[in-house]
mmCIF file with all atom_site columns, C-alpha atoms in Angstrom:
data_model
loop_
_atom_site.group_PDB
_atom_site.id
_atom_site.type_symbol
_atom_site.label_atom_id
_atom_site.label_alt_id
_atom_site.label_comp_id
_atom_site.label_asym_id
_atom_site.label_entity_id
_atom_site.label_seq_id
_atom_site.pdbx_PDB_ins_code
_atom_site.Cartn_x
_atom_site.Cartn_y
_atom_site.Cartn_z
_atom_site.occupancy
_atom_site.B_iso_or_equiv
_atom_site.pdbx_formal_charge
_atom_site.auth_seq_id
_atom_site.auth_comp_id
_atom_site.auth_asym_id
_atom_site.auth_atom_id
_atom_site.pdbx_PDB_model_num
ATOM 1   C CA . MET A 1 1   ? -3.163  352.583 154.963 1.00 46.00 ? 622 MET A CA 1
ATOM 2   C CA . ILE A 1 2   ? -4.922  351.160 157.977 1.00 51.00 ? 623 ILE A CA 1
ATOM 3   C CA . SER A 1 3   ? -8.607  351.334 157.145 1.00 52.00 ? 624 SER A CA 1
ATOM 4   C CA . ASP A 1 4   ? -9.911  351.216 160.701 1.00 55.00 ? 625 ASP A CA 1
ATOM 5   C CA . SER A 1 5   ? -7.487  353.726 162.203 1.00 58.00 ? 626 SER A CA 1
ATOM 6   C CA . PRO A 1 6   ? -9.145  356.631 164.041 1.00 59.00 ? 627 PRO A CA 1
ATOM 7   C CA . TYR A 1 7   ? -6.225  358.855 162.974 1.00 58.00 ? 628 TYR A CA 1
ATOM 8   C CA . ASP A 1 8   ? -5.788  360.744 159.755 1.00 58.00 ? 629 ASP A CA 1
ATOM 9   C CA . VAL A 1 9   ? -2.691  358.876 158.642 1.00 61.00 ? 630 VAL A CA 1
ATOM 10  C CA . ASN A 1 10  ? -1.903  361.437 155.957 1.00 69.00 ? 631 ASN A CA 1
ATOM 11  C CA . GLU A 1 11  ? -1.203  364.051 158.627 1.00 76.00 ? 632 GLU A CA 1
ATOM 12  C CA . MET A 1 12  ? 2.384   364.411 159.813 1.00 79.00 ? 633 MET A CA 1
ATOM 13  C CA . ALA A 1 13  ? 3.195   364.549 163.514 1.00 81.00 ? 634 ALA A CA 1
ATOM 14  C CA . LEU A 1 14  ? 5.594   367.481 163.086 1.00 85.00 ? 635 LEU A CA 1
ATOM 15  C CA . SER A 1 15  ? 6.011   370.117 160.426 1.00 88.00 ? 636 SER A CA 1
ATOM 16  C CA . PRO A 1 16  ? 9.476   370.135 158.821 1.00 88.00 ? 637 PRO A CA 1
ATOM 17  C CA . PHE A 1 17  ? 10.375  373.388 160.591 1.00 93.00 ? 638 PHE A CA 1
ATOM 18  C CA . ALA A 1 18  ? 9.238   372.055 163.974 1.00 90.00 ? 639 ALA A CA 1
ATOM 19  C CA . GLY A 1 19  ? 11.152  368.844 163.303 1.00 90.00 ? 640 GLY A CA 1
ATOM 20  C CA . MET A 1 20  ? 14.355  370.757 162.621 1.00 93.00 ? 641 MET A CA 1
ATOM 21  C CA . PHE A 1 21  ? 13.858  372.819 165.783 1.00 94.00 ? 642 PHE A CA 1
ATOM 22  C CA . ALA A 1 22  ? 13.326  369.590 167.730 1.00 94.00 ? 643 ALA A CA 1
ATOM 23  C CA . GLY A 1 23  ? 16.499  368.232 166.131 1.00 93.00 ? 644 GLY A CA 1
ATOM 24  C CA . LEU A 1 24  ? 18.523  371.215 167.340 1.00 95.00 ? 645 LEU A CA 1
ATOM 25  C CA . VAL A 1 25  ? 17.218  370.801 170.871 1.00 96.00 ? 646 VAL A CA 1
ATOM 26  C CA . ALA A 1 26  ? 17.848  367.058 170.712 1.00 95.00 ? 647 ALA A CA 1
ATOM 27  C CA . ALA A 1 27  ? 21.391  367.591 169.382 1.00 95.00 ? 648 ALA A CA 1
ATOM 28  C CA . PHE A 1 28  ? 22.257  369.665 172.438 1.00 96.00 ? 649 PHE A CA 1
ATOM 29  C CA . LEU A 1 29  ? 20.521  367.081 174.627 1.00 96.00 ? 650 LEU A CA 1
ATOM 30  C CA . MET A 1 30  ? 22.843  364.451 173.145 1.00 94.00 ? 651 MET A CA 1
ATOM 31  C CA . LEU A 1 31  ? 25.866  366.505 174.160 1.00 94.00 ? 652 LEU A CA 1
ATOM 32  C CA . GLY A 1 32  ? 24.347  366.855 177.636 1.00 95.00 ? 653 GLY A CA 1
ATOM 33  C CA . VAL A 1 33  ? 24.058  363.071 177.907 1.00 94.00 ? 654 VAL A CA 1
ATOM 34  C CA . VAL A 1 34  ? 27.720  362.742 176.938 1.00 93.00 ? 655 VAL A CA 1
ATOM 35  C CA . ILE A 1 35  ? 28.658  365.303 179.619 1.00 94.00 ? 656 ILE A CA 1
ATOM 36  C CA . LEU A 1 36  ? 26.612  363.482 182.279 1.00 95.00 ? 657 LEU A CA 1
ATOM 37  C CA . MET A 1 37  ? 28.102  360.101 181.374 1.00 93.00 ? 658 MET A CA 1
ATOM 38  C CA . GLU A 1 38  ? 31.711  361.316 181.086 1.00 91.00 ? 659 GLU A CA 1
ATOM 39  C CA . PRO A 1 39  ? 32.748  360.253 184.626 1.00 90.00 ? 660 PRO A CA 1
ATOM 40  C CA . TYR A 1 40  ? 31.525  356.717 183.909 1.00 90.00 ? 661 TYR A CA 1
ATOM 41  C CA . SER A 1 41  ? 32.592  356.275 180.299 1.00 87.00 ? 662 SER A CA 1
ATOM 42  C CA . GLY A 1 42  ? 35.579  358.542 179.801 1.00 85.00 ? 663 GLY A CA 1
ATOM 43  C CA . LEU A 1 43  ? 34.010  359.850 176.577 1.00 85.00 ? 664 LEU A CA 1
ATOM 44  C CA . SER A 1 44  ? 34.057  363.641 176.569 1.00 87.00 ? 665 SER A CA 1
ATOM 45  C CA . VAL A 1 45  ? 32.239  366.209 174.474 1.00 88.00 ? 666 VAL A CA 1
ATOM 46  C CA . GLU A 1 46  ? 35.604  367.499 173.279 1.00 88.00 ? 667 GLU A CA 1
ATOM 47  C CA . THR A 1 47  ? 36.475  364.075 171.891 1.00 84.00 ? 668 THR A CA 1
ATOM 48  C CA . VAL A 1 48  ? 33.110  363.694 170.177 1.00 85.00 ? 669 VAL A CA 1
ATOM 49  C CA . LEU A 1 49  ? 33.174  367.152 168.593 1.00 87.00 ? 670 LEU A CA 1
ATOM 50  C CA . LYS A 1 50  ? 36.781  366.778 167.440 1.00 85.00 ? 671 LYS A CA 1
ATOM 51  C CA . GLN A 1 51  ? 35.859  363.458 165.838 1.00 82.00 ? 672 GLN A CA 1
ATOM 52  C CA . PHE A 1 52  ? 32.975  365.129 164.015 1.00 83.00 ? 673 PHE A CA 1
ATOM 53  C CA . ALA A 1 53  ? 35.390  367.817 162.787 1.00 82.00 ? 674 ALA A CA 1
ATOM 54  C CA . THR A 1 54  ? 37.773  365.205 161.410 1.00 79.00 ? 675 THR A CA 1
ATOM 55  C CA . LEU A 1 55  ? 34.903  363.783 159.346 1.00 78.00 ? 676 LEU A CA 1
ATOM 56  C CA . VAL A 1 56  ? 34.955  366.827 157.073 1.00 79.00 ? 677 VAL A CA 1
ATOM 57  C CA . LEU A 1 57  ? 38.494  368.166 157.402 1.00 79.00 ? 678 LEU A CA 1
ATOM 58  C CA . PRO A 1 58  ? 41.490  366.794 155.522 1.00 74.00 ? 679 PRO A CA 1
ATOM 59  C CA . LYS A 1 59  ? 44.317  365.326 157.614 1.00 73.00 ? 680 LYS A CA 1
ATOM 60  C CA . ARG A 1 60  ? 46.464  368.453 157.317 1.00 73.00 ? 681 ARG A CA 1
ATOM 61  C CA . PHE A 1 61  ? 43.866  370.512 159.229 1.00 71.00 ? 682 PHE A CA 1
ATOM 62  C CA . GLU A 1 62  ? 43.697  368.165 162.216 1.00 70.00 ? 683 GLU A CA 1
ATOM 63  C CA . GLN A 1 63  ? 46.462  370.157 163.924 1.00 78.00 ? 684 GLN A CA 1
ATOM 64  C CA . MET A 1 64  ? 44.247  373.237 164.243 1.00 80.00 ? 685 MET A CA 1
ATOM 65  C CA . GLU A 1 65  ? 43.528  374.858 167.571 1.00 84.00 ? 686 GLU A CA 1
ATOM 66  C CA . ALA A 1 66  ? 41.291  372.716 169.801 1.00 80.00 ? 687 ALA A CA 1
ATOM 67  C CA . ASN A 1 67  ? 38.534  375.339 170.094 1.00 86.00 ? 688 ASN A CA 1
ATOM 68  C CA . THR A 1 68  ? 38.366  375.741 166.322 1.00 87.00 ? 689 THR A CA 1
ATOM 69  C CA . LEU A 1 69  ? 38.090  371.983 165.853 1.00 87.00 ? 690 LEU A CA 1
ATOM 70  C CA . MET A 1 70  ? 35.334  371.848 168.465 1.00 90.00 ? 691 MET A CA 1
ATOM 71  C CA . LEU A 1 71  ? 33.354  374.622 166.737 1.00 92.00 ? 692 LEU A CA 1
ATOM 72  C CA . ILE A 1 72  ? 33.672  372.884 163.372 1.00 90.00 ? 693 ILE A CA 1
ATOM 73  C CA . GLY A 1 73  ? 32.655  369.613 165.011 1.00 89.00 ? 694 GLY A CA 1
ATOM 74  C CA . LEU A 1 74  ? 29.661  371.286 166.650 1.00 93.00 ? 695 LEU A CA 1
ATOM 75  C CA . GLY A 1 75  ? 28.610  372.630 163.258 1.00 93.00 ? 696 GLY A CA 1
ATOM 76  C CA . VAL A 1 76  ? 28.899  369.181 161.675 1.00 90.00 ? 697 VAL A CA 1
ATOM 77  C CA . HIS A 1 77  ? 26.992  367.585 164.574 1.00 90.00 ? 698 HIS A CA 1
ATOM 78  C CA . LEU A 1 78  ? 24.182  370.144 164.354 1.00 94.00 ? 699 LEU A CA 1
ATOM 79  C CA . LEU A 1 79  ? 23.965  369.869 160.572 1.00 94.00 ? 700 LEU A CA 1
ATOM 80  C CA . LEU A 1 80  ? 23.762  366.072 160.666 1.00 91.00 ? 701 LEU A CA 1
ATOM 81  C CA . ARG A 1 81  ? 21.119  366.162 163.394 1.00 93.00 ? 702 ARG A CA 1
ATOM 82  C CA . LEU A 1 82  ? 19.116  368.786 161.496 1.00 95.00 ? 703 LEU A CA 1
ATOM 83  C CA . LEU A 1 83  ? 19.050  366.539 158.441 1.00 94.00 ? 704 LEU A CA 1
ATOM 84  C CA . VAL A 1 84  ? 18.095  363.449 160.451 1.00 93.00 ? 705 VAL A CA 1
ATOM 85  C CA . SER A 1 85  ? 15.356  365.305 162.330 1.00 93.00 ? 706 SER A CA 1
ATOM 86  C CA . LEU A 1 86  ? 14.023  366.657 159.034 1.00 93.00 ? 707 LEU A CA 1
ATOM 87  C CA . LEU A 1 87  ? 13.826  363.055 157.831 1.00 92.00 ? 708 LEU A CA 1
ATOM 88  C CA . TYR A 1 88  ? 11.933  362.140 161.013 1.00 90.00 ? 709 TYR A CA 1
ATOM 89  C CA . SER A 1 89  ? 9.494   365.031 160.653 1.00 89.00 ? 710 SER A CA 1
ATOM 90  C CA . VAL A 1 90  ? 8.567   364.294 157.043 1.00 89.00 ? 711 VAL A CA 1
ATOM 91  C CA . CYS A 1 91  ? 8.129   360.561 157.725 1.00 86.00 ? 712 CYS A CA 1
ATOM 92  C CA . GLN A 1 92  ? 6.426   360.404 161.127 1.00 84.00 ? 713 GLN A CA 1
ATOM 93  C CA . GLN A 1 93  ? 2.679   360.199 160.776 1.00 83.00 ? 714 GLN A CA 1
ATOM 94  C CA . ARG A 1 94  ? 0.077   360.878 163.420 1.00 82.00 ? 715 ARG A CA 1
ATOM 95  C CA . ILE A 1 95  ? -0.113  357.807 165.681 1.00 83.00 ? 716 ILE A CA 1
ATOM 96  C CA . PRO A 1 96  ? -0.888  357.141 169.374 1.00 84.00 ? 717 PRO A CA 1
ATOM 97  C CA . THR A 1 97  ? 1.567   358.259 172.056 1.00 83.00 ? 718 THR A CA 1
ATOM 98  C CA . ARG A 1 98  ? 2.889   354.760 172.744 1.00 90.00 ? 719 ARG A CA 1
ATOM 99  C CA . GLY A 1 99  ? 3.690   354.425 169.074 1.00 87.00 ? 720 GLY A CA 1
ATOM 100 C CA . LEU A 1 100 ? 5.570   357.725 169.052 1.00 89.00 ? 721 LEU A CA 1
ATOM 101 C CA . VAL A 1 101 ? 7.701   356.614 172.007 1.00 92.00 ? 722 VAL A CA 1
ATOM 102 C CA . ALA A 1 102 ? 8.440   353.278 170.347 1.00 93.00 ? 723 ALA A CA 1
ATOM 103 C CA . VAL A 1 103 ? 9.329   354.949 167.049 1.00 91.00 ? 724 VAL A CA 1
ATOM 104 C CA . GLY A 1 104 ? 11.567  357.455 168.865 1.00 92.00 ? 725 GLY A CA 1
ATOM 105 C CA . ILE A 1 105 ? 13.486  354.699 170.642 1.00 94.00 ? 726 ILE A CA 1
ATOM 106 C CA . PHE A 1 106 ? 13.748  352.687 167.431 1.00 95.00 ? 727 PHE A CA 1
ATOM 107 C CA . PHE A 1 107 ? 14.882  355.792 165.509 1.00 93.00 ? 728 PHE A CA 1
ATOM 108 C CA . GLY A 1 108 ? 17.630  356.492 168.054 1.00 93.00 ? 729 GLY A CA 1
ATOM 109 C CA . PHE A 1 109 ? 18.756  352.861 167.980 1.00 95.00 ? 730 PHE A CA 1
ATOM 110 C CA . ILE A 1 110 ? 18.895  352.811 164.171 1.00 94.00 ? 731 ILE A CA 1
ATOM 111 C CA . LEU A 1 111 ? 20.914  356.044 164.206 1.00 92.00 ? 732 LEU A CA 1
ATOM 112 C CA . TRP A 1 112 ? 23.372  354.453 166.626 1.00 92.00 ? 733 TRP A CA 1
ATOM 113 C CA . ILE A 1 113 ? 23.666  351.323 164.478 1.00 91.00 ? 734 ILE A CA 1
ATOM 114 C CA . THR A 1 114 ? 24.118  353.367 161.315 1.00 88.00 ? 735 THR A CA 1
ATOM 115 C CA . GLY A 1 115 ? 26.651  355.719 162.855 1.00 83.00 ? 736 GLY A CA 1
ATOM 116 C CA . SER A 1 116 ? 28.688  353.172 164.750 1.00 82.00 ? 737 SER A CA 1
ATOM 117 C CA . VAL A 1 117 ? 28.601  349.964 162.778 1.00 78.00 ? 738 VAL A CA 1
ATOM 118 C CA . ILE A 1 118 ? 28.192  351.045 159.181 1.00 75.00 ? 739 ILE A CA 1
ATOM 119 C CA . ILE A 1 119 ? 29.890  354.449 159.109 1.00 74.00 ? 740 ILE A CA 1
ATOM 120 C CA . GLY A 1 120 ? 32.240  353.605 161.979 1.00 74.00 ? 741 GLY A CA 1
ATOM 121 C CA . THR A 1 121 ? 33.904  350.866 159.957 1.00 73.00 ? 742 THR A CA 1
ATOM 122 C CA . LEU A 1 122 ? 34.851  353.417 157.313 1.00 69.00 ? 743 LEU A CA 1
ATOM 123 C CA . LEU A 1 123 ? 36.480  355.807 159.782 1.00 70.00 ? 744 LEU A CA 1
ATOM 124 C CA . GLY A 1 124 ? 39.363  355.525 162.202 1.00 71.00 ? 745 GLY A CA 1
ATOM 125 C CA . ALA A 1 125 ? 39.623  353.402 165.316 1.00 75.00 ? 746 ALA A CA 1
ATOM 126 C CA . GLU A 1 126 ? 39.122  356.373 167.654 1.00 74.00 ? 747 GLU A CA 1
ATOM 127 C CA . TRP A 1 127 ? 35.729  357.245 166.150 1.00 75.00 ? 748 TRP A CA 1
ATOM 128 C CA . ARG A 1 128 ? 34.765  353.583 166.076 1.00 78.00 ? 749 ARG A CA 1
ATOM 129 C CA . SER A 1 129 ? 35.443  353.152 169.789 1.00 77.00 ? 750 SER A CA 1
ATOM 130 C CA . ALA A 1 130 ? 33.631  356.381 170.685 1.00 78.00 ? 751 ALA A CA 1
ATOM 131 C CA . SER A 1 131 ? 30.582  355.701 168.536 1.00 79.00 ? 752 SER A CA 1
ATOM 132 C CA . ARG A 1 132 ? 30.169  352.108 169.708 1.00 82.00 ? 753 ARG A CA 1
ATOM 133 C CA . SER A 1 133 ? 30.059  353.081 173.376 1.00 84.00 ? 754 SER A CA 1
ATOM 134 C CA . TRP A 1 134 ? 27.076  352.845 175.704 1.00 89.00 ? 755 TRP A CA 1
ATOM 135 C CA . THR A 1 135 ? 27.257  356.594 176.162 1.00 89.00 ? 756 THR A CA 1
ATOM 136 C CA . TRP A 1 136 ? 26.734  357.236 172.472 1.00 89.00 ? 757 TRP A CA 1
ATOM 137 C CA . LEU A 1 137 ? 23.876  354.710 172.424 1.00 92.00 ? 758 LEU A CA 1
ATOM 138 C CA . LEU A 1 138 ? 22.171  356.567 175.292 1.00 94.00 ? 759 LEU A CA 1
ATOM 139 C CA . ALA A 1 139 ? 22.760  359.879 173.519 1.00 94.00 ? 760 ALA A CA 1
ATOM 140 C CA . ASN A 1 140 ? 21.120  358.574 170.340 1.00 95.00 ? 761 ASN A CA 1
ATOM 141 C CA . LEU A 1 141 ? 18.194  357.120 172.294 1.00 96.00 ? 762 LEU A CA 1
ATOM 142 C CA . ALA A 1 142 ? 17.770  360.510 173.996 1.00 96.00 ? 763 ALA A CA 1
ATOM 143 C CA . PHE A 1 143 ? 17.778  362.113 170.543 1.00 96.00 ? 764 PHE A CA 1
ATOM 144 C CA . GLY A 1 144 ? 14.984  359.836 169.340 1.00 95.00 ? 765 GLY A CA 1
ATOM 145 C CA . LEU A 1 145 ? 12.959  360.301 172.521 1.00 95.00 ? 766 LEU A CA 1
ATOM 146 C CA . CYS A 1 146 ? 13.327  364.073 172.286 1.00 95.00 ? 767 CYS A CA 1
ATOM 147 C CA . LEU A 1 147 ? 11.922  364.001 168.743 1.00 94.00 ? 768 LEU A CA 1
ATOM 148 C CA . ALA A 1 148 ? 9.073   361.791 169.970 1.00 93.00 ? 769 ALA A CA 1
ATOM 149 C CA . THR A 1 149 ? 8.386   364.200 172.843 1.00 94.00 ? 770 THR A CA 1
ATOM 150 C CA . PHE A 1 150 ? 8.164   367.146 170.453 1.00 93.00 ? 771 PHE A CA 1
ATOM 151 C CA . SER A 1 151 ? 5.777   365.086 168.302 1.00 90.00 ? 772 SER A CA 1
ATOM 152 C CA . MET A 1 152 ? 3.595   364.304 171.322 1.00 90.00 ? 773 MET A CA 1
ATOM 153 C CA . ILE A 1 153 ? 3.489   367.965 172.323 1.00 91.00 ? 774 ILE A CA 1
ATOM 154 C CA . ALA A 1 154 ? 2.629   369.047 168.778 1.00 87.00 ? 775 ALA A CA 1
ATOM 155 C CA . LEU A 1 155 ? -0.121  366.448 168.489 1.00 84.00 ? 776 LEU A CA 1
ATOM 156 C CA . SER A 1 156 ? -1.607  367.342 171.879 1.00 83.00 ? 777 SER A CA 1
ATOM 157 C CA . ARG A 1 157 ? -2.032  370.953 170.759 1.00 81.00 ? 778 ARG A CA 1
ATOM 158 C CA . ARG A 1 158 ? -3.903  370.035 167.572 1.00 72.00 ? 779 ARG A CA 1
ATOM 159 C CA . PRO A 1 159 ? -7.626  369.453 167.464 1.00 71.00 ? 780 PRO A CA 1
ATOM 160 C CA . ALA A 1 160 ? -8.607  365.821 167.209 1.00 64.00 ? 781 ALA A CA 1
ATOM 161 C CA . THR A 1 161 ? -9.534  364.680 163.759 1.00 60.00 ? 782 THR A CA 1
ATOM 162 C CA . SER A 1 162 ? -12.849 363.036 163.190 1.00 58.00 ? 783 SER A CA 1
ATOM 163 C CA . VAL A 1 163 ? -12.397 360.241 160.708 1.00 57.00 ? 784 VAL A CA 1
ATOM 164 C CA . ALA A 1 164 ? -15.296 358.002 159.807 1.00 59.00 ? 785 ALA A CA 1
ATOM 165 C CA . VAL A 1 165 ? -14.398 354.451 160.738 1.00 60.00 ? 786 VAL A CA 1
ATOM 166 C CA . PRO A 1 166 ? -15.857 351.887 158.357 1.00 63.00 ? 787 PRO A CA 1
ATOM 167 C CA . ARG A 1 167 ? -17.815 349.079 159.987 1.00 68.00 ? 788 ARG A CA 1
ATOM 168 C CA . ASP A 1 168 ? -17.947 345.555 158.644 1.00 61.00 ? 789 ASP A CA 1
#
């Protein structure tokens, strides 16, 4: 604990429910980033969602109808992002705005590293190439920044805490 911090460091920036809501919004924001970057990268939302579907489906189900695969992939994407945003909300303490932005960017970068380098090596070449792209990096950074933005909004609506700062 930082003894001279003017913030109550035991207070979380987001409640778990608010964090999961922020994660849902951020998950759709990620898909929006992929859509916006598609002309430049060639990575489409269909490809991303189908890759998420193949994470949970056995090989014999990969020949399903494209819309069904996309819905399953969307469900997997939303579930993963809900879990990650829940992790963010229970770990992020009340800190200054600059710190929230830095943590959000770092969080998105770590998610990209984890998803592309560590998990990507275990999966097929198609997922590896999609997850290691600049588009997916930007999508993950947008995810982290969206969580940070929700934290900033939540903290701005709370009354300021008055913590006695010890003097030497």
